[in-house]
Short mmCIF file of C-alpha atoms and ligand atoms in Angstrom, two decimals:
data_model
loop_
_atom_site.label_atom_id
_atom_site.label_comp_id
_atom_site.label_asym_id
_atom_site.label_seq_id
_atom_site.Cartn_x
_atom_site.Cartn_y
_atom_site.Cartn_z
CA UNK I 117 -85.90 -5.94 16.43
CA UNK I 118 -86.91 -9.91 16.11
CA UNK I 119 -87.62 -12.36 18.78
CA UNK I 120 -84.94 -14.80 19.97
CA UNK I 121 -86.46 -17.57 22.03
CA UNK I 122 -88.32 -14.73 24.31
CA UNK I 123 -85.31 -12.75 24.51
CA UNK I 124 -85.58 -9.22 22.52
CA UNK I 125 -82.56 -9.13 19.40
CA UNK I 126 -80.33 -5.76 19.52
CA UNK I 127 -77.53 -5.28 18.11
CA UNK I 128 -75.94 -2.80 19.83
CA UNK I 129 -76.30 -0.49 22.79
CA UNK I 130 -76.59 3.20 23.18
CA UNK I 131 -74.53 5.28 25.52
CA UNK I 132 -76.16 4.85 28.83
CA UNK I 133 -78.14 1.76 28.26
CA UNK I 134 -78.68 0.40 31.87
CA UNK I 135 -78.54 -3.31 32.13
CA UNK I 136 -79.81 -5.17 35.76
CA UNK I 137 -80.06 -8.79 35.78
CA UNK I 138 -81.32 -10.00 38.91
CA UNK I 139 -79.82 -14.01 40.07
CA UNK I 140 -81.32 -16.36 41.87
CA UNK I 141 -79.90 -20.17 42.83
CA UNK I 142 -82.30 -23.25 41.96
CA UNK I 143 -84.21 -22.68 44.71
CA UNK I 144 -85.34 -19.37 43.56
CA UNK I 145 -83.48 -17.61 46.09
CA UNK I 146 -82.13 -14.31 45.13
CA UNK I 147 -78.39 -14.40 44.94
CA UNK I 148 -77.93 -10.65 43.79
CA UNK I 149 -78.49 -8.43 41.16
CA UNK I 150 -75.45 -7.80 38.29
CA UNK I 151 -75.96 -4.56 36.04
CA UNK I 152 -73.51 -3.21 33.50
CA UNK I 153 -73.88 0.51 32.60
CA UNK I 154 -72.52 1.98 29.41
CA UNK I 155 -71.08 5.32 30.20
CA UNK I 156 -69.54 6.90 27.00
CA UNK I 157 -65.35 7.23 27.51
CA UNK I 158 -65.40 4.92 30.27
CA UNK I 159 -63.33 2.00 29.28
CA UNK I 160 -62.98 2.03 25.29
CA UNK I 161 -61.13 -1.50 25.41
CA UNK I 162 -64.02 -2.64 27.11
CA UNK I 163 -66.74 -1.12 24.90
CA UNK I 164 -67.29 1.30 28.18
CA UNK I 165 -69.41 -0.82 30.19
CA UNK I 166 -69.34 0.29 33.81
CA UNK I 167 -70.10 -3.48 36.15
CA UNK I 168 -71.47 -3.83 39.24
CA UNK I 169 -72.40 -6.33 41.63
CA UNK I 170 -74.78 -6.26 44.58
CA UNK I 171 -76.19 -8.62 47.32
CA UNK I 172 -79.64 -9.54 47.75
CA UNK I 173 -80.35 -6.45 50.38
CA UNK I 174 -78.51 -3.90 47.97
CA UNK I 175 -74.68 -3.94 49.50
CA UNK I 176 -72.36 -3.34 46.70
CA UNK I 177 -70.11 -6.69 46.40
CA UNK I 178 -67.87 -4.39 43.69
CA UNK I 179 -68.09 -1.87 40.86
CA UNK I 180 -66.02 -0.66 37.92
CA UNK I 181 -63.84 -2.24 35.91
CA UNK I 182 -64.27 -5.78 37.02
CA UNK I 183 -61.79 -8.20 35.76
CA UNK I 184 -63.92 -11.09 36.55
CA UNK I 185 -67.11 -9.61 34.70
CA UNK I 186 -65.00 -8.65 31.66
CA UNK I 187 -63.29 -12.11 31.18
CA UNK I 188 -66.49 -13.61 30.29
CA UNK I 189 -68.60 -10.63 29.20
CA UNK I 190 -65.63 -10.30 26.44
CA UNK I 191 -66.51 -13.73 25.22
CA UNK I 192 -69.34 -12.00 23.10
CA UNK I 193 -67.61 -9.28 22.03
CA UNK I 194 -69.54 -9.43 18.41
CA UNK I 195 -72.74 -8.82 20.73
CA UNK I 196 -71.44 -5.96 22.16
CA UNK I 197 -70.18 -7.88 25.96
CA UNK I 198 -73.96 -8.29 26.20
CA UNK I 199 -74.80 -12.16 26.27
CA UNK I 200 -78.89 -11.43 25.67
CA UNK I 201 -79.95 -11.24 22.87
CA UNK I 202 -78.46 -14.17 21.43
CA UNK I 203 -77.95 -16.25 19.42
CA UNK I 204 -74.93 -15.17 17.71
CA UNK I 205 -72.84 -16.34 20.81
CA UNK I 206 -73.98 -18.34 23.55
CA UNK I 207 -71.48 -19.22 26.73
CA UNK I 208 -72.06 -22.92 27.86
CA UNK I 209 -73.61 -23.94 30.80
CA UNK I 210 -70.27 -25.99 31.35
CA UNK I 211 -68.32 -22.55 31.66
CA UNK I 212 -71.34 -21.22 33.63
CA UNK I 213 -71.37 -23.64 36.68
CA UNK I 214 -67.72 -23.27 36.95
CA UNK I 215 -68.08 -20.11 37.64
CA UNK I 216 -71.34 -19.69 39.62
CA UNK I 217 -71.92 -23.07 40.85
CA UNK I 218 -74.63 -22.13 42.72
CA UNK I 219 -76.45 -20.00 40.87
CA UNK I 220 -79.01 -21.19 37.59
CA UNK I 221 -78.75 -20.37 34.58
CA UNK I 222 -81.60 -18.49 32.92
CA UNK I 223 -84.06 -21.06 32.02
CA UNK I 224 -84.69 -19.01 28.45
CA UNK I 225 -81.05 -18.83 28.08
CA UNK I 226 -81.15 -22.72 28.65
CA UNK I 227 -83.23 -22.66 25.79
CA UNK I 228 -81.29 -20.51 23.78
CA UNK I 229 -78.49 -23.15 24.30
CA UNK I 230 -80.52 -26.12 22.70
CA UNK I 231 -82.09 -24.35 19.54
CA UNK I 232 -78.64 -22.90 18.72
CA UNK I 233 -75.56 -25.30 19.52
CA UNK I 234 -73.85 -24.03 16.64
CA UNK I 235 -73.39 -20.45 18.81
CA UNK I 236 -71.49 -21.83 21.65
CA UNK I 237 -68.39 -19.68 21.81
CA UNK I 238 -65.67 -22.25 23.12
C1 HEC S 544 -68.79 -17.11 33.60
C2 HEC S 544 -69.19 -16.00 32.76
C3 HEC S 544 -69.78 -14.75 33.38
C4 HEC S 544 -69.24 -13.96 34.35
C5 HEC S 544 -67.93 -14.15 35.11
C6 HEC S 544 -70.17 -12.86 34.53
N1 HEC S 544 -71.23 -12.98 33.69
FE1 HEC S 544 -72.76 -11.69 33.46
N2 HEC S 544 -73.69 -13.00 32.20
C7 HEC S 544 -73.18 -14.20 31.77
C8 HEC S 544 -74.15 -14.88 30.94
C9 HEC S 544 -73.98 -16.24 30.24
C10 HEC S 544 -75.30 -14.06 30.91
C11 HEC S 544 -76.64 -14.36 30.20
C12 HEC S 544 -77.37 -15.49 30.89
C13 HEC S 544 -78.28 -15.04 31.96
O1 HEC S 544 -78.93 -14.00 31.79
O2 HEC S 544 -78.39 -15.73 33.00
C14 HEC S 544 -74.96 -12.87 31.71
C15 HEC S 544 -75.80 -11.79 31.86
C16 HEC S 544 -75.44 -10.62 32.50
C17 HEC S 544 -76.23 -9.40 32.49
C18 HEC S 544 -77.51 -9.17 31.67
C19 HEC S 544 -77.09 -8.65 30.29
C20 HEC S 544 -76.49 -9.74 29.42
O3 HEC S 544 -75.27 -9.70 29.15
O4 HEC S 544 -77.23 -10.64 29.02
C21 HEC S 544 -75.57 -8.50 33.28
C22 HEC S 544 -75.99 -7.08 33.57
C23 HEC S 544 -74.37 -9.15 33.77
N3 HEC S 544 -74.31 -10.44 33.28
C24 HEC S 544 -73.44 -8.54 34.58
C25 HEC S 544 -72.32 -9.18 35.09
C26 HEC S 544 -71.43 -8.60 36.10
C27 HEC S 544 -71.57 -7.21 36.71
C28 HEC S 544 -70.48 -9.54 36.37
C29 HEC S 544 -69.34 -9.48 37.38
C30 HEC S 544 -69.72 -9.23 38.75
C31 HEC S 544 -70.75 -10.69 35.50
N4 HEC S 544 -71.87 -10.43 34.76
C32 HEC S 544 -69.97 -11.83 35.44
C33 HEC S 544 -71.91 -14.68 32.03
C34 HEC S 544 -71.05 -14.15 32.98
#
């Protein structure tokens, strides 16, 4: 494992690695949490991550095999659809805000994007 800008580098991810990302707008409201699940068979095209989506009080918003999720997760497939650790492939803030334009962007993801143009996937 090395250090990426405060973000922990791994290569790859184990059957049942748990991922939760919590989102917040620039406010620092919550917006909802995001977690991806990888649940061996599941979805081989998709390297078998299981998504879900959740509001701020724990509602599911929608699970599975989310089309939206995938379409962008899929943009790092060398990273396994996980987008930290970089910085092999970083998405753009552009591409971000046009698809959550009111949520931020992780500020050491921001980062991320600075010290390593070169990974932008376009
Ligand atoms: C427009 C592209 C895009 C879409 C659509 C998207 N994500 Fe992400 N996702 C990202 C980016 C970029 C990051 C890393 C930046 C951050 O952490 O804020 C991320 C981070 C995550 C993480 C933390 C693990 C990681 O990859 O770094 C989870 C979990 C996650 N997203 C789940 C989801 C789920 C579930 C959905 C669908 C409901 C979804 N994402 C839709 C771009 C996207």
């Amino acid at each position: 494992m090395s250090q990426a800008g405060g973000i922990i580098h791994v290569s790859r991810y184990k059957n049942d690695s748990l991922l939760v990302k919590e989102n917040f707008n620039k406010n620092r409201k919550p917006t909802g949490v995001t977690a991806m699940l990888k649940l061996a068979g599941y979805d081989a095209a998709d390297r078998n991550w299981v998504m879900a989506a959740y509001k701020p009080d724990g509602t599911m918003v929608s699970f599975g095999k989310i089309g939206s999720c995938i379409a962008c997760h899929t943009m790092v497939q060398k990273q396994d659809f996980v987008f930290a650790p970089p910085p092999q492939q970083l998405l753009s803030i552009r591409t971000w805000k046009a698809f959550f334009p009111k949520q931020e962007m992780n500020p050491a993801y921001v980062s991320l994007l600075k010290e390593h143009p070169e990974a932008v996937v376009k």
